[in-house]
Amino acid sequence: MSATKANWVSVREYEGQDLLYVTHLWSWRCGLNGMRIGVNGAEPVTWPMPPCHEDQAAPNAILPEDGLPYATFPLGSIQQITIDVFYDDMTMETLRVNRLGQPISP
């Protein structure tokens, strides 16, 4: 998962809002124990993740009942995002990125 950090989150402007997508993290959720997201320096908060669908052929598939893998914010308001990822082995990795998804030094 570390190799895909550039894809963990993305910001899209759509219909007058910033949409913060976590689709990539949801796709890896079968190996995750959870995630927290903080926007613009705010303390990261737990973001819900749908369960791993172990009874399906593609357990990481996003199903309609899982909800939407994004949150809305005012247009242009997202400047930086902090992502805490908790792995199944109870280790944690933190990444800070700018609006374009480029890493920011700690």
A tleap script that builds the chain and sets N, CA, C and O, in Angstrom:
source leaprc.protein.ff14SB
mol = sequence {
  NMET SER ALA THR LYS ALA ASN TRP VAL SER
  VAL ARG GLU TYR GLU GLY GLN ASP LEU LEU
  TYR VAL THR HIE LEU TRP SER TRP ARG CYS
  GLY LEU ASN GLY MET ARG ILE GLY VAL ASN
  GLY ALA GLU PRO VAL THR TRP PRO MET PRO
  PRO CYS HIE GLU ASP GLN ALA ALA PRO ASN
  ALA ILE LEU PRO GLU ASP GLY LEU PRO TYR
  ALA THR PHE PRO LEU GLY SER ILE GLN GLN
  ILE THR ILE ASP VAL PHE TYR ASP ASP MET
  THR MET GLU THR LEU ARG VAL ASN ARG LEU
  GLY GLN PRO ILE SER CPRO
}
set mol.1.N position { 0.819 -1.192 0.000 }
set mol.1.CA position { 0.000 0.000 0.000 }
set mol.1.C position { 0.864 1.257 0.000 }
set mol.1.O position { 0.470 2.281 -0.557 }
set mol.2.N position { 2.029 1.186 0.616 }
set mol.2.CA position { 2.920 2.346 0.625 }
set mol.2.C position { 3.292 2.782 -0.782 }
set mol.2.O position { 3.473 3.973 -1.035 }
set mol.3.N position { 3.406 1.841 -1.687 }
set mol.3.CA position { 3.794 2.158 -3.060 }
set mol.3.C position { 2.717 2.948 -3.799 }
set mol.3.O position { 2.990 3.533 -4.847 }
set mol.4.N position { 1.507 2.969 -3.268 }
set mol.4.CA position { 0.406 3.646 -3.956 }
set mol.4.C position { -0.028 4.925 -3.245 }
set mol.4.O position { -1.139 5.405 -3.473 }
set mol.5.N position { 0.821 5.482 -2.392 }
set mol.5.CA position { 0.454 6.670 -1.615 }
set mol.5.C position { -0.086 7.810 -2.467 }
set mol.5.O position { -0.983 8.536 -2.038 }
set mol.6.N position { 0.445 7.969 -3.651 }
set mol.6.CA position { -0.005 9.068 -4.520 }
set mol.6.C position { -1.475 8.938 -4.895 }
set mol.6.O position { -2.077 9.890 -5.391 }
set mol.7.N position { -2.055 7.762 -4.661 }
set mol.7.CA position { -3.456 7.525 -5.031 }
set mol.7.C position { -4.398 7.404 -3.843 }
set mol.7.O position { -5.590 7.159 -4.027 }
set mol.8.N position { -3.889 7.571 -2.633 }
set mol.8.CA position { -4.737 7.339 -1.464 }
set mol.8.C position { -5.990 8.203 -1.463 }
set mol.8.O position { -7.075 7.713 -1.149 }
set mol.9.N position { -5.861 9.466 -1.807 }
set mol.9.CA position { -7.015 10.366 -1.855 }
set mol.9.C position { -6.910 11.228 -3.106 }
set mol.9.O position { -5.840 11.350 -3.703 }
set mol.10.N position { -8.019 11.814 -3.489 }
set mol.10.CA position { -8.001 12.792 -4.575 }
set mol.10.C position { -9.113 13.807 -4.338 }
set mol.10.O position { -10.127 13.516 -3.705 }
set mol.11.N position { -8.890 15.002 -4.863 }
set mol.11.CA position { -9.867 16.086 -4.752 }
set mol.11.C position { -10.360 16.405 -6.154 }
set mol.11.O position { -9.579 16.547 -7.095 }
set mol.12.N position { -11.666 16.513 -6.263 }
set mol.12.CA position { -12.287 16.858 -7.543 }
set mol.12.C position { -13.268 18.002 -7.315 }
set mol.12.O position { -14.064 17.976 -6.376 }
set mol.13.N position { -13.199 18.998 -8.179 }
set mol.13.CA position { -14.197 20.073 -8.136 }
set mol.13.C position { -15.383 19.628 -8.979 }
set mol.13.O position { -15.232 19.255 -10.143 }
set mol.14.N position { -16.566 19.674 -8.372 }
set mol.14.CA position { -17.757 19.211 -9.082 }
set mol.14.C position { -18.979 19.937 -8.559 }
set mol.14.O position { -19.230 19.964 -7.354 }
set mol.15.N position { -19.732 20.520 -9.464 }
set mol.15.CA position { -20.979 21.215 -9.151 }
set mol.15.C position { -20.831 22.160 -7.961 }
set mol.15.O position { -21.650 22.156 -7.042 }
set mol.16.N position { -19.771 22.969 -7.996 }
set mol.16.CA position { -19.589 23.999 -6.977 }
set mol.16.C position { -19.104 23.497 -5.631 }
set mol.16.O position { -19.247 24.195 -4.627 }
set mol.17.N position { -18.533 22.300 -5.591 }
set mol.17.CA position { -18.026 21.745 -4.338 }
set mol.17.C position { -16.695 21.057 -4.584 }
set mol.17.O position { -16.373 20.675 -5.709 }
set mol.18.N position { -15.923 20.905 -3.507 }
set mol.18.CA position { -14.762 20.016 -3.522 }
set mol.18.C position { -15.241 18.653 -3.052 }
set mol.18.O position { -15.889 18.545 -2.011 }
set mol.19.N position { -14.929 17.619 -3.808 }
set mol.19.CA position { -15.228 16.250 -3.399 }
set mol.19.C position { -13.907 15.591 -3.037 }
set mol.19.O position { -12.992 15.538 -3.858 }
set mol.20.N position { -13.805 15.089 -1.813 }
set mol.20.CA position { -12.610 14.399 -1.348 }
set mol.20.C position { -12.885 12.907 -1.430 }
set mol.20.O position { -13.676 12.359 -0.663 }
set mol.21.N position { -12.209 12.257 -2.384 }
set mol.21.CA position { -12.407 10.833 -2.647 }
set mol.21.C position { -11.403 9.971 -1.885 }
set mol.21.O position { -10.222 10.304 -1.792 }
set mol.22.N position { -11.897 8.857 -1.342 }
set mol.22.CA position { -11.057 7.857 -0.675 }
set mol.22.C position { -11.245 6.489 -1.344 }
set mol.22.O position { -11.058 5.454 -0.705 }
set mol.23.N position { -11.608 6.489 -2.601 }
set mol.23.CA position { -11.903 5.266 -3.341 }
set mol.23.C position { -10.749 4.272 -3.288 }
set mol.23.O position { -10.964 3.075 -3.098 }
set mol.24.N position { -9.538 4.763 -3.453 }
set mol.24.CA position { -8.369 3.874 -3.450 }
set mol.24.C position { -8.233 3.168 -2.104 }
set mol.24.O position { -7.980 1.964 -2.057 }
set mol.25.N position { -8.399 3.905 -1.017 }
set mol.25.CA position { -8.308 3.292 0.313 }
set mol.25.C position { -9.423 2.270 0.511 }
set mol.25.O position { -9.192 1.204 1.081 }
set mol.26.N position { -10.614 2.584 0.050 }
set mol.26.CA position { -11.714 1.626 0.163 }
set mol.26.C position { -11.390 0.356 -0.615 }
set mol.26.O position { -11.760 -0.742 -0.197 }
set mol.27.N position { -10.708 0.499 -1.733 }
set mol.27.CA position { -10.370 -0.671 -2.547 }
set mol.27.C position { -9.377 -1.600 -1.844 }
set mol.27.O position { -9.309 -2.790 -2.154 }
set mol.28.N position { -8.611 -1.056 -0.901 }
set mol.28.CA position { -7.628 -1.844 -0.149 }
set mol.28.C position { -8.138 -2.214 1.245 }
set mol.28.O position { -7.373 -2.734 2.058 }
set mol.29.N position { -9.389 -1.960 1.529 }
set mol.29.CA position { -9.900 -2.084 2.905 }
set mol.29.C position { -9.802 -3.494 3.481 }
set mol.29.O position { -9.799 -3.652 4.702 }
set mol.30.N position { -9.723 -4.513 2.642 }
set mol.30.CA position { -9.618 -5.878 3.164 }
set mol.30.C position { -8.300 -6.091 3.903 }
set mol.30.O position { -8.174 -7.046 4.670 }
set mol.31.N position { -7.325 -5.226 3.688 }
set mol.31.CA position { -6.058 -5.304 4.412 }
set mol.31.C position { -5.889 -4.189 5.418 }
set mol.31.O position { -4.811 -4.010 5.985 }
set mol.32.N position { -6.962 -3.433 5.642 }
set mol.32.CA position { -6.893 -2.300 6.562 }
set mol.32.C position { -7.776 -2.525 7.772 }
set mol.32.O position { -8.765 -3.257 7.728 }
set mol.33.N position { -7.388 -1.876 8.847 }
set mol.33.CA position { -8.176 -1.909 10.069 }
set mol.33.C position { -8.948 -0.605 10.258 }
set mol.33.O position { -9.835 -0.527 11.109 }
set mol.34.N position { -8.617 0.412 9.473 }
set mol.34.CA position { -9.322 1.683 9.561 }
set mol.34.C position { -8.512 2.805 8.949 }
set mol.34.O position { -7.365 2.620 8.543 }
set mol.35.N position { -9.138 3.981 8.891 }
set mol.35.CA position { -8.450 5.167 8.386 }
set mol.35.C position { -9.036 6.407 9.036 }
set mol.35.O position { -10.199 6.444 9.436 }
set mol.36.N position { -8.180 7.428 9.126 }
set mol.36.CA position { -8.611 8.737 9.614 }
set mol.36.C position { -8.156 9.775 8.603 }
set mol.36.O position { -7.103 9.643 7.979 }
set mol.37.N position { -8.980 10.817 8.454 }
set mol.37.CA position { -8.680 11.887 7.509 }
set mol.37.C position { -8.838 13.220 8.236 }
set mol.37.O position { -9.806 13.436 8.965 }
set mol.38.N position { -7.864 14.112 8.020 }
set mol.38.CA position { -7.935 15.479 8.525 }
set mol.38.C position { -7.740 16.439 7.365 }
set mol.38.O position { -6.882 16.217 6.511 }
set mol.39.N position { -8.522 17.494 7.330 }
set mol.39.CA position { -8.463 18.459 6.235 }
set mol.39.C position { -7.985 19.808 6.770 }
set mol.39.O position { -8.481 20.301 7.782 }
set mol.40.N position { -7.019 20.388 6.076 }
set mol.40.CA position { -6.497 21.724 6.383 }
set mol.40.C position { -5.981 21.860 7.810 }
set mol.40.O position { -6.227 22.867 8.472 }
set mol.41.N position { -5.272 20.854 8.274 }
set mol.41.CA position { -4.653 20.910 9.595 }
set mol.41.C position { -5.544 20.458 10.735 }
set mol.41.O position { -5.094 20.389 11.878 }
set mol.42.N position { -6.801 20.148 10.447 }
set mol.42.CA position { -7.700 19.650 11.496 }
set mol.42.C position { -7.232 18.264 11.938 }
set mol.42.O position { -6.656 17.510 11.154 }
set mol.43.N position { -7.484 17.947 13.186 }
set mol.43.CA position { -7.154 16.628 13.721 }
set mol.43.C position { -7.868 15.559 12.887 }
set mol.43.O position { -9.077 15.655 12.674 }
set mol.44.N position { -7.139 14.542 12.414 }
set mol.44.CA position { -7.800 13.493 11.618 }
set mol.44.C position { -8.909 12.797 12.410 }
set mol.44.O position { -8.761 12.503 13.596 }
set mol.45.N position { -10.004 12.547 11.730 }
set mol.45.CA position { -11.144 11.852 12.334 }
set mol.45.C position { -11.366 10.542 11.585 }
set mol.45.O position { -11.028 10.419 10.407 }
set mol.46.N position { -11.930 9.585 12.275 }
set mol.46.CA position { -12.209 8.282 11.677 }
set mol.46.C position { -13.238 8.432 10.564 }
set mol.46.O position { -14.298 9.030 10.747 }
set mol.47.N position { -12.901 7.879 9.423 }
set mol.47.CA position { -13.830 7.837 8.295 }
set mol.47.C position { -14.345 6.420 8.196 }
set mol.47.O position { -13.559 5.473 8.233 }
set mol.48.N position { -15.643 6.256 8.072 }
set mol.48.CA position { -16.185 4.901 7.966 }
set mol.48.C position { -15.747 4.230 6.674 }
set mol.48.O position { -15.653 4.855 5.618 }
set mol.49.N position { -15.487 2.951 6.794 }
set mol.49.CA position { -15.164 2.124 5.631 }
set mol.49.C position { -16.161 0.983 5.589 }
set mol.49.O position { -16.500 0.415 6.627 }
set mol.50.N position { -16.635 0.642 4.398 }
set mol.50.CA position { -17.525 -0.515 4.325 }
set mol.50.C position { -16.746 -1.783 4.674 }
set mol.50.O position { -15.517 -1.801 4.604 }
set mol.51.N position { -17.455 -2.822 5.043 }
set mol.51.CA position { -16.760 -4.071 5.372 }
set mol.51.C position { -16.150 -4.702 4.133 }
set mol.51.O position { -16.539 -4.404 3.004 }
set mol.52.N position { -15.199 -5.566 4.366 }
set mol.52.CA position { -14.639 -6.393 3.311 }
set mol.52.C position { -15.693 -7.466 3.008 }
set mol.52.O position { -16.144 -8.171 3.911 }
set mol.53.N position { -16.072 -7.581 1.763 }
set mol.53.CA position { -17.137 -8.518 1.381 }
set mol.53.C position { -16.531 -9.895 1.117 }
set mol.53.O position { -16.409 -10.320 -0.032 }
set mol.54.N position { -16.162 -10.575 2.175 }
set mol.54.CA position { -15.467 -11.856 2.069 }
set mol.54.C position { -16.315 -12.948 1.418 }
set mol.54.O position { -15.780 -13.963 0.973 }
set mol.55.N position { -17.615 -12.749 1.359 }
set mol.55.CA position { -18.494 -13.740 0.744 }
set mol.55.C position { -18.665 -13.517 -0.766 }
set mol.55.O position { -19.413 -14.241 -1.422 }
set mol.56.N position { -17.966 -12.510 -1.312 }
set mol.56.CA position { -18.064 -12.167 -2.727 }
set mol.56.C position { -16.808 -12.611 -3.473 }
set mol.56.O position { -15.755 -12.809 -2.867 }
set mol.57.N position { -16.925 -12.762 -4.775 }
set mol.57.CA position { -15.765 -13.120 -5.600 }
set mol.57.C position { -14.715 -12.007 -5.585 }
set mol.57.O position { -13.518 -12.279 -5.668 }
set mol.58.N position { -15.166 -10.760 -5.481 }
set mol.58.CA position { -14.267 -9.603 -5.384 }
set mol.58.C position { -14.548 -8.923 -4.041 }
set mol.58.O position { -15.355 -7.996 -3.987 }
set mol.59.N position { -13.900 -9.363 -2.959 }
set mol.59.CA position { -14.227 -8.853 -1.623 }
set mol.59.C position { -13.999 -7.361 -1.443 }
set mol.59.O position { -14.578 -6.754 -0.542 }
set mol.60.N position { -13.166 -6.761 -2.284 }
set mol.60.CA position { -12.909 -5.330 -2.152 }
set mol.60.C position { -13.808 -4.480 -3.046 }
set mol.60.O position { -13.640 -3.261 -3.090 }
set mol.61.N position { -14.738 -5.076 -3.747 }
set mol.61.CA position { -15.648 -4.328 -4.619 }
set mol.61.C position { -16.483 -3.362 -3.790 }
set mol.61.O position { -16.850 -3.655 -2.653 }
set mol.62.N position { -16.778 -2.207 -4.377 }
set mol.62.CA position { -17.646 -1.230 -3.723 }
set mol.62.C position { -19.058 -1.470 -4.234 }
set mol.62.O position { -19.349 -1.287 -5.416 }
set mol.63.N position { -19.927 -1.882 -3.322 }
set mol.63.CA position { -21.307 -2.212 -3.658 }
set mol.63.C position { -22.211 -1.025 -3.367 }
set mol.63.O position { -21.850 -0.162 -2.567 }
set mol.64.N position { -23.379 -0.961 -3.999 }
set mol.64.CA position { -24.280 0.174 -3.775 }
set mol.64.C position { -24.588 0.415 -2.297 }
set mol.64.O position { -24.694 1.563 -1.867 }
set mol.65.N position { -24.731 -0.652 -1.524 }
set mol.65.CA position { -25.068 -0.493 -0.099 }
set mol.65.C position { -23.885 0.018 0.733 }
set mol.65.O position { -24.057 0.337 1.909 }
set mol.66.N position { -22.699 0.100 0.142 }
set mol.66.CA position { -21.531 0.612 0.863 }
set mol.66.C position { -21.543 2.125 1.006 }
set mol.66.O position { -20.811 2.672 1.830 }
set mol.67.N position { -22.351 2.800 0.227 }
set mol.67.CA position { -22.368 4.257 0.264 }
set mol.67.C position { -21.383 4.826 -0.746 }
set mol.67.O position { -20.892 4.119 -1.626 }
set mol.68.N position { -21.104 6.115 -0.601 }
set mol.68.CA position { -20.233 6.801 -1.542 }
set mol.68.C position { -18.856 7.030 -0.932 }
set mol.68.O position { -18.753 7.395 0.239 }
set mol.69.N position { -17.794 6.820 -1.714 }
set mol.69.CA position { -16.432 6.947 -1.179 }
set mol.69.C position { -15.880 8.371 -1.230 }
set mol.69.O position { -14.717 8.578 -1.578 }
set mol.70.N position { -16.712 9.346 -0.883 }
set mol.70.CA position { -16.237 10.731 -0.864 }
set mol.70.C position { -17.040 11.547 0.135 }
set mol.70.O position { -18.108 11.144 0.595 }
set mol.71.N position { -16.477 12.727 0.455 }
set mol.71.CA position { -17.167 13.705 1.295 }
set mol.71.C position { -17.107 15.044 0.572 }
set mol.71.O position { -16.189 15.289 -0.211 }
set mol.72.N position { -18.072 15.903 0.828 }
set mol.72.CA position { -18.141 17.200 0.152 }
set mol.72.C position { -17.650 18.313 1.069 }
set mol.72.O position { -17.842 18.280 2.284 }
set mol.73.N position { -17.014 19.291 0.451 }
set mol.73.CA position { -16.501 20.472 1.139 }
set mol.73.C position { -16.776 21.678 0.245 }
set mol.73.O position { -17.017 21.512 -0.951 }
set mol.74.N position { -16.744 22.893 0.805 }
set mol.74.CA position { -16.931 24.075 -0.033 }
set mol.74.C position { -15.865 24.151 -1.141 }
set mol.74.O position { -14.716 23.752 -0.948 }
set mol.75.N position { -16.269 24.660 -2.275 }
set mol.75.CA position { -15.395 24.755 -3.433 }
set mol.75.C position { -14.095 25.478 -3.094 }
set mol.75.O position { -14.112 26.575 -2.536 }
set mol.76.N position { -12.983 24.862 -3.430 }
set mol.76.CA position { -11.674 25.458 -3.230 }
set mol.76.C position { -11.164 25.454 -1.804 }
set mol.76.O position { -10.099 26.004 -1.528 }
set mol.77.N position { -11.904 24.844 -0.895 }
set mol.77.CA position { -11.526 24.917 0.522 }
set mol.77.C position { -10.457 23.909 0.930 }
set mol.77.O position { -9.741 24.147 1.902 }
set mol.78.N position { -10.329 22.810 0.228 }
set mol.78.CA position { -9.351 21.788 0.615 }
set mol.78.C position { -7.972 22.204 0.124 }
set mol.78.O position { -7.745 22.348 -1.078 }
set mol.79.N position { -7.054 22.396 1.069 }
set mol.79.CA position { -5.685 22.760 0.718 }
set mol.79.C position { -4.690 21.654 1.058 }
set mol.79.O position { -3.724 21.427 0.329 }
set mol.80.N position { -4.940 20.968 2.178 }
set mol.80.CA position { -4.077 19.845 2.549 }
set mol.80.C position { -4.910 18.773 3.244 }
set mol.80.O position { -5.931 19.053 3.872 }
set mol.81.N position { -4.442 17.547 3.110 }
set mol.81.CA position { -5.147 16.399 3.682 }
set mol.81.C position { -4.130 15.546 4.424 }
set mol.81.O position { -3.053 15.246 3.908 }
set mol.82.N position { -4.491 15.158 5.650 }
set mol.82.CA position { -3.688 14.217 6.424 }
set mol.82.C position { -4.440 12.900 6.453 }
set mol.82.O position { -5.625 12.856 6.782 }
set mol.83.N position { -3.742 11.830 6.106 }
set mol.83.CA position { -4.354 10.503 6.064 }
set mol.83.C position { -3.597 9.585 7.012 }
set mol.83.O position { -2.384 9.420 6.883 }
set mol.84.N position { -4.304 8.991 7.957 }
set mol.84.CA position { -3.753 7.945 8.821 }
set mol.84.C position { -4.375 6.632 8.379 }
set mol.84.O position { -5.598 6.493 8.354 }
set mol.85.N position { -3.535 5.674 8.031 }
set mol.85.CA position { -4.006 4.352 7.614 }
set mol.85.C position { -3.561 3.335 8.650 }
set mol.85.O position { -2.386 3.280 9.013 }
set mol.86.N position { -4.497 2.534 9.122 }
set mol.86.CA position { -4.224 1.495 10.110 }
set mol.86.C position { -4.326 0.141 9.422 }
set mol.86.O position { -5.378 -0.234 8.904 }
set mol.87.N position { -3.215 -0.579 9.428 }
set mol.87.CA position { -3.164 -1.876 8.761 }
set mol.87.C position { -3.655 -2.986 9.690 }
set mol.87.O position { -3.761 -2.802 10.902 }
set mol.88.N position { -3.949 -4.134 9.099 }
set mol.88.CA position { -4.402 -5.299 9.874 }
set mol.88.C position { -3.410 -5.730 10.944 }
set mol.88.O position { -3.806 -6.261 11.982 }
set mol.89.N position { -2.119 -5.504 10.697 }
set mol.89.CA position { -1.111 -5.915 11.683 }
set mol.89.C position { -0.933 -4.882 12.792 }
set mol.89.O position { 0.005 -4.969 13.584 }
set mol.90.N position { -1.847 -3.893 12.846 }
set mol.90.CA position { -1.909 -2.853 13.871 }
set mol.90.C position { -0.816 -1.790 13.717 }
set mol.90.O position { -0.611 -0.996 14.635 }
set mol.91.N position { -0.113 -1.755 12.586 }
set mol.91.CA position { 0.801 -0.661 12.315 }
set mol.91.C position { 0.013 0.476 11.670 }
set mol.91.O position { -1.088 0.280 11.156 }
set mol.92.N position { 0.604 1.667 11.712 }
set mol.92.CA position { -0.061 2.843 11.166 }
set mol.92.C position { 0.903 3.583 10.256 }
set mol.92.O position { 2.110 3.605 10.495 }
set mol.93.N position { 0.362 4.183 9.222 }
set mol.93.CA position { 1.151 5.011 8.318 }
set mol.93.C position { 0.400 6.322 8.127 }
set mol.93.O position { -0.820 6.330 7.964 }
set mol.94.N position { 1.136 7.429 8.147 }
set mol.94.CA position { 0.535 8.746 7.979 }
set mol.94.C position { 1.105 9.408 6.738 }
set mol.94.O position { 2.296 9.298 6.449 }
set mol.95.N position { 0.245 10.091 6.015 }
set mol.95.CA position { 0.648 10.811 4.815 }
set mol.95.C position { -0.061 12.159 4.811 }
set mol.95.O position { -1.254 12.250 5.102 }
set mol.96.N position { 0.693 13.204 4.475 }
set mol.96.CA position { 0.103 14.536 4.273 }
set mol.96.C position { 0.308 14.912 2.819 }
set mol.96.O position { 1.418 14.826 2.296 }
set mol.97.N position { -0.769 15.330 2.170 }
set mol.97.CA position { -0.702 15.722 0.764 }
set mol.97.C position { -1.378 17.070 0.563 }
set mol.97.O position { -2.196 17.500 1.376 }
set mol.98.N position { -1.021 17.732 -0.540 }
set mol.98.CA position { -1.709 18.967 -0.881 }
set mol.98.C position { -2.936 18.632 -1.715 }
set mol.98.O position { -3.255 17.465 -1.942 }
set mol.99.N position { -3.598 19.654 -2.154 }
set mol.99.CA position { -4.842 19.503 -2.922 }
set mol.99.C position { -4.668 18.630 -4.165 }
set mol.99.O position { -5.602 17.950 -4.591 }
set mol.100.N position { -3.457 18.656 -4.745 }
set mol.100.CA position { -3.185 17.898 -5.951 }
set mol.100.C position { -2.728 16.475 -5.660 }
set mol.100.O position { -2.450 15.713 -6.586 }
set mol.101.N position { -2.649 16.108 -4.375 }
set mol.101.CA position { -2.227 14.767 -4.001 }
set mol.101.C position { -0.740 14.606 -3.861 }
set mol.101.O position { -0.251 13.492 -3.672 }
set mol.102.N position { 0.000 15.712 -3.951 }
set mol.102.CA position { 1.460 15.647 -3.820 }
set mol.102.C position { 1.841 15.664 -2.343 }
set mol.102.O position { 1.292 16.453 -1.574 }
set mol.103.N position { 2.777 14.803 -1.937 }
set mol.103.CA position { 3.182 14.736 -0.523 }
set mol.103.C position { 3.733 16.064 -0.016 }
set mol.103.O position { 4.400 16.803 -0.740 }
set mol.104.N position { 3.431 16.342 1.259 }
set mol.104.CA position { 3.935 17.512 1.966 }
set mol.104.C position { 4.855 16.994 3.062 }
set mol.104.O position { 4.508 16.049 3.770 }
set mol.105.N position { 6.001 17.594 3.201 }
set mol.105.CA position { 6.928 17.175 4.257 }
set mol.105.C position { 6.290 17.410 5.620 }
set mol.105.O position { 5.533 18.362 5.811 }
set mol.106.N position { 6.613 16.513 6.581 }
set mol.106.CA position { 6.016 16.664 7.923 }
set mol.106.C position { 6.380 17.935 8.614 }
set mol.106.O position { 5.942 18.172 9.740 }
savepdb mol mol.pdb
quit
